[in-house]
Amino acid sequence: MSQQERRPWIVGVSGASGTPFAASVLRGLLAAGESVDLVVSRASRLTLLDETGLAFRDAHWQEDLRSWLARGADGKPDTFRPDIDGVRHWAAGDLAAGPSSGSYPAKGMLIVPASTACVAGVALGLSKDLLQRAASVTLKERRKLVVAVRETPLSGQTLRQMVALDEAGAVVLPASPGFYAGATHIQDLVDFVAGRVLDAAGVPHQLYHRWEGELGGASRS
């Protein structure tokens, strides 16, 4: 695919706990043949290091991303074999990057996970880094924006900001896994949330067993 034909999903990873959610969404997008523009915030790199022991470095992003996406939610390395050829990385501090402009072609943006600070910044229209700027551009261009909030409990202020995002056209999607899909491992719960993010974006996937109207159907499949 030429650069002119490429229309990626922008994936922003903020500093909230839940980096396995982001990894699952990224794998799902790539498995569906989608192109991805990745923005990993500075705070999320600390979270990634804490949750997985892995670093994410701009100068070595391909190597670091491949190691991250290969790791299962249980921490086991080499659980997956990701093909990251469809990924383009932009440094979080690069406010001249492609996704900072509405003329840059993109299908939409997924923020996974979204911290309350990220929710506030996007709701207020701030652009303190490329992640927030890209989200603001996504809203003003009326493209799909999915915000997977990962925090509990939620303050009244954050709830009001989430309502503001909803009113602006975003899909506010709390990272809360469902148990009706027959989950037996932590990866199943992570994939459920990631699958719901992809559902909201209209991207096909097979990350979880869908409800089919039969009680206990998933556990017997």
Coordinates of C-alpha atoms in Angstrom, one line a residue:
M1 CA 0.0 0.0 0.0
S2 CA 1.4 3.4 -1.0
Q3 CA 1.6 6.2 1.5
Q4 CA -1.1 8.1 -0.5
E5 CA -3.5 5.1 -0.2
R6 CA -2.8 4.6 3.5
R7 CA -5.6 5.5 5.9
P8 CA -4.6 4.4 9.4
W9 CA -6.2 4.1 12.7
I10 CA -4.4 6.3 15.2
V11 CA -3.9 4.5 18.5
G12 CA -3.0 6.6 21.5
V13 CA -1.7 4.9 24.6
S14 CA -1.9 7.1 27.8
G15 CA -0.5 6.6 31.2
A16 CA -3.4 4.6 32.8
S17 CA -2.9 1.1 34.0
G18 CA -3.9 -1.4 31.3
T19 CA -1.2 -1.7 28.7
P20 CA -2.3 -5.2 27.9
F21 CA -5.6 -3.7 26.6
A22 CA -3.5 -1.5 24.1
A23 CA -1.5 -4.5 23.0
S24 CA -4.6 -6.6 22.3
V25 CA -6.2 -3.7 20.3
L26 CA -3.1 -3.3 18.3
R27 CA -2.9 -7.0 17.5
G28 CA -6.5 -7.0 16.6
L29 CA -6.1 -4.0 14.2
L30 CA -3.1 -5.6 12.5
A31 CA -4.8 -9.0 12.2
A32 CA -7.7 -7.2 10.4
G33 CA -5.3 -5.8 7.9
E34 CA -5.6 -2.2 9.3
S35 CA -2.8 0.3 9.2
V36 CA -1.9 1.9 12.5
D37 CA -0.3 5.2 13.6
L38 CA 1.0 4.7 17.1
V39 CA 1.4 7.4 19.8
V40 CA 2.8 6.3 23.1
S41 CA 2.7 9.0 25.8
R42 CA 5.6 9.6 28.1
A43 CA 3.5 8.6 31.1
S44 CA 2.4 5.3 29.4
R45 CA 6.1 4.3 29.0
L46 CA 6.5 4.3 32.8
T47 CA 3.3 2.2 33.1
L48 CA 4.5 -0.2 30.5
L49 CA 7.8 -0.6 32.3
D50 CA 6.0 -1.2 35.6
E51 CA 3.5 -3.6 34.2
T52 CA 5.7 -5.6 31.8
G53 CA 9.3 -4.8 32.6
L54 CA 9.6 -3.6 29.0
A55 CA 10.9 -0.2 27.8
F56 CA 9.5 1.7 24.9
R57 CA 12.1 3.9 23.2
D58 CA 11.6 6.2 20.2
A59 CA 14.9 5.2 18.7
H60 CA 14.2 1.4 19.0
W61 CA 10.4 1.5 18.8
Q62 CA 10.1 -1.4 16.3
E63 CA 12.1 -3.8 18.5
D64 CA 10.3 -2.6 21.7
L65 CA 6.8 -2.8 20.1
R66 CA 7.4 -6.3 18.8
S67 CA 8.5 -7.5 22.2
W68 CA 5.4 -5.8 23.8
L69 CA 2.9 -7.2 21.4
A70 CA 4.4 -10.7 21.6
R71 CA 3.8 -10.8 25.4
G72 CA 0.6 -12.3 26.8
A73 CA -1.5 -10.5 29.5
D74 CA -0.1 -13.1 32.0
G75 CA 3.4 -11.8 31.3
K76 CA 4.7 -14.7 29.2
P77 CA 6.9 -13.6 26.4
D78 CA 6.5 -15.0 22.8
T79 CA 2.8 -15.8 23.4
F80 CA 2.0 -14.0 20.1
R81 CA 3.8 -13.5 16.8
P82 CA 2.9 -10.0 15.8
D83 CA 3.5 -8.5 12.3
I84 CA 4.1 -4.8 12.8
D85 CA 4.7 -3.9 9.2
G86 CA 1.5 -1.9 9.2
V87 CA 2.6 0.4 12.1
R88 CA 4.0 3.9 11.9
H89 CA 5.2 5.4 15.1
W90 CA 5.1 9.1 16.1
A91 CA 6.9 10.5 19.1
A92 CA 4.5 11.9 21.7
G93 CA 6.3 15.2 21.7
D94 CA 6.2 15.7 17.9
L95 CA 3.4 18.3 17.5
A96 CA 4.4 18.6 13.8
A97 CA 3.6 14.9 13.2
G98 CA 1.0 13.9 10.6
P99 CA -1.9 13.2 13.0
S100 CA -1.7 16.7 14.3
S101 CA -3.4 18.0 11.2
G102 CA -6.9 17.5 10.0
S103 CA -5.6 17.1 6.4
Y104 CA -3.7 14.0 7.4
P105 CA -5.8 11.0 6.2
A106 CA -7.0 8.8 9.1
K107 CA -10.0 6.6 9.8
G108 CA -10.2 7.7 13.4
M109 CA -8.5 7.3 16.8
L110 CA -8.6 4.8 19.6
I111 CA -7.2 5.8 23.0
V112 CA -6.4 2.6 25.0
P113 CA -6.1 2.9 27.9
A114 CA -7.3 6.4 28.7
S115 CA -6.3 7.9 32.0
T116 CA -8.4 10.5 33.7
A117 CA -5.8 13.1 32.9
C118 CA -6.1 12.2 29.2
V119 CA -9.9 12.3 29.4
A120 CA -9.7 15.8 30.9
G121 CA -7.2 17.0 28.3
V122 CA -9.2 15.8 25.4
A123 CA -12.5 17.0 26.9
L124 CA -11.0 20.5 27.4
G125 CA -9.5 20.6 23.9
L126 CA -5.9 20.8 25.2
S127 CA -2.9 19.8 23.1
K128 CA -0.1 19.3 25.6
D129 CA 1.2 16.4 23.5
L130 CA 0.5 14.6 20.2
L131 CA -2.0 12.2 21.8
Q132 CA -4.2 15.0 22.9
R133 CA -3.7 17.0 19.7
A134 CA -4.6 14.0 17.5
A135 CA -7.7 13.4 19.6
S136 CA -8.8 17.0 19.2
V137 CA -8.3 16.8 15.4
T138 CA -10.3 13.5 15.3
L139 CA -13.2 15.3 17.0
K140 CA -13.1 18.4 14.9
E141 CA -13.0 16.3 11.7
R142 CA -16.0 14.3 12.9
R143 CA -14.0 11.0 12.8
K144 CA -14.5 8.1 15.1
L145 CA -12.9 8.6 18.5
V146 CA -13.1 5.7 21.0
V147 CA -11.9 6.5 24.6
A148 CA -11.3 3.4 26.7
V149 CA -11.3 4.9 30.2
R150 CA -9.4 2.8 32.8
E151 CA -9.9 4.2 36.3
T152 CA -12.0 3.4 39.4
P153 CA -13.7 5.0 41.2
L154 CA -14.6 8.0 39.0
S155 CA -14.9 11.5 40.4
G156 CA -17.8 13.8 39.5
Q157 CA -15.4 15.9 37.6
T158 CA -14.2 13.0 35.4
L159 CA -17.8 11.9 34.9
R160 CA -18.7 15.4 33.6
Q161 CA -15.7 15.3 31.3
M162 CA -16.8 11.9 30.0
V163 CA -20.3 13.3 29.3
A164 CA -18.6 16.2 27.4
L165 CA -16.7 13.7 25.3
D166 CA -19.9 11.8 24.5
E167 CA -21.6 15.1 23.5
A168 CA -18.7 15.9 21.3
G169 CA -19.2 12.6 19.4
A170 CA -16.7 10.3 21.1
V171 CA -17.5 6.8 22.2
V172 CA -16.7 6.6 25.9
L173 CA -15.9 2.9 26.6
P174 CA -14.9 2.0 30.2
A175 CA -12.4 -0.8 30.2
S176 CA -14.7 -3.2 32.1
P177 CA -14.6 -6.8 31.0
G178 CA -17.7 -9.0 30.7
F179 CA -17.8 -12.5 32.0
Y180 CA -20.6 -14.0 29.8
A181 CA -18.1 -14.8 27.0
G182 CA -16.7 -17.8 28.9
A183 CA -13.4 -16.3 30.0
T184 CA -11.0 -18.7 31.6
H185 CA -7.8 -16.8 31.5
I186 CA -6.7 -13.2 32.1
Q187 CA -6.0 -12.8 28.3
D188 CA -9.7 -13.6 27.7
L189 CA -10.8 -10.7 29.9
V190 CA -8.3 -8.3 28.2
D191 CA -9.4 -9.5 24.8
F192 CA -13.0 -8.8 25.7
V193 CA -12.3 -5.2 26.3
A194 CA -10.1 -4.9 23.3
G195 CA -12.8 -6.5 21.2
R196 CA -15.4 -4.0 22.4
V197 CA -13.1 -1.2 21.4
L198 CA -12.8 -2.7 17.9
D199 CA -16.5 -3.2 17.8
A200 CA -17.0 0.5 18.5
A201 CA -14.6 1.3 15.6
G202 CA -16.3 -1.1 13.2
V203 CA -13.2 -3.3 12.8
P204 CA -13.9 -7.0 12.5
H205 CA -12.2 -9.4 14.9
Q206 CA -12.5 -12.7 16.7
L207 CA -11.2 -11.7 20.1
Y208 CA -14.2 -12.9 22.2
H209 CA -17.2 -15.1 22.0
R210 CA -20.3 -13.1 21.2
W211 CA -23.6 -13.4 23.0
E212 CA -26.0 -15.6 21.0
G213 CA -29.1 -15.6 23.2
E214 CA -28.3 -18.9 25.0
L215 CA -27.6 -18.9 28.7
G216 CA -24.2 -20.6 29.3
G217 CA -23.6 -20.9 25.6
A218 CA -20.1 -19.6 25.7
S219 CA -18.9 -22.0 28.4
R220 CA -20.2 -24.9 26.3
S221 CA -18.7 -23.8 23.0

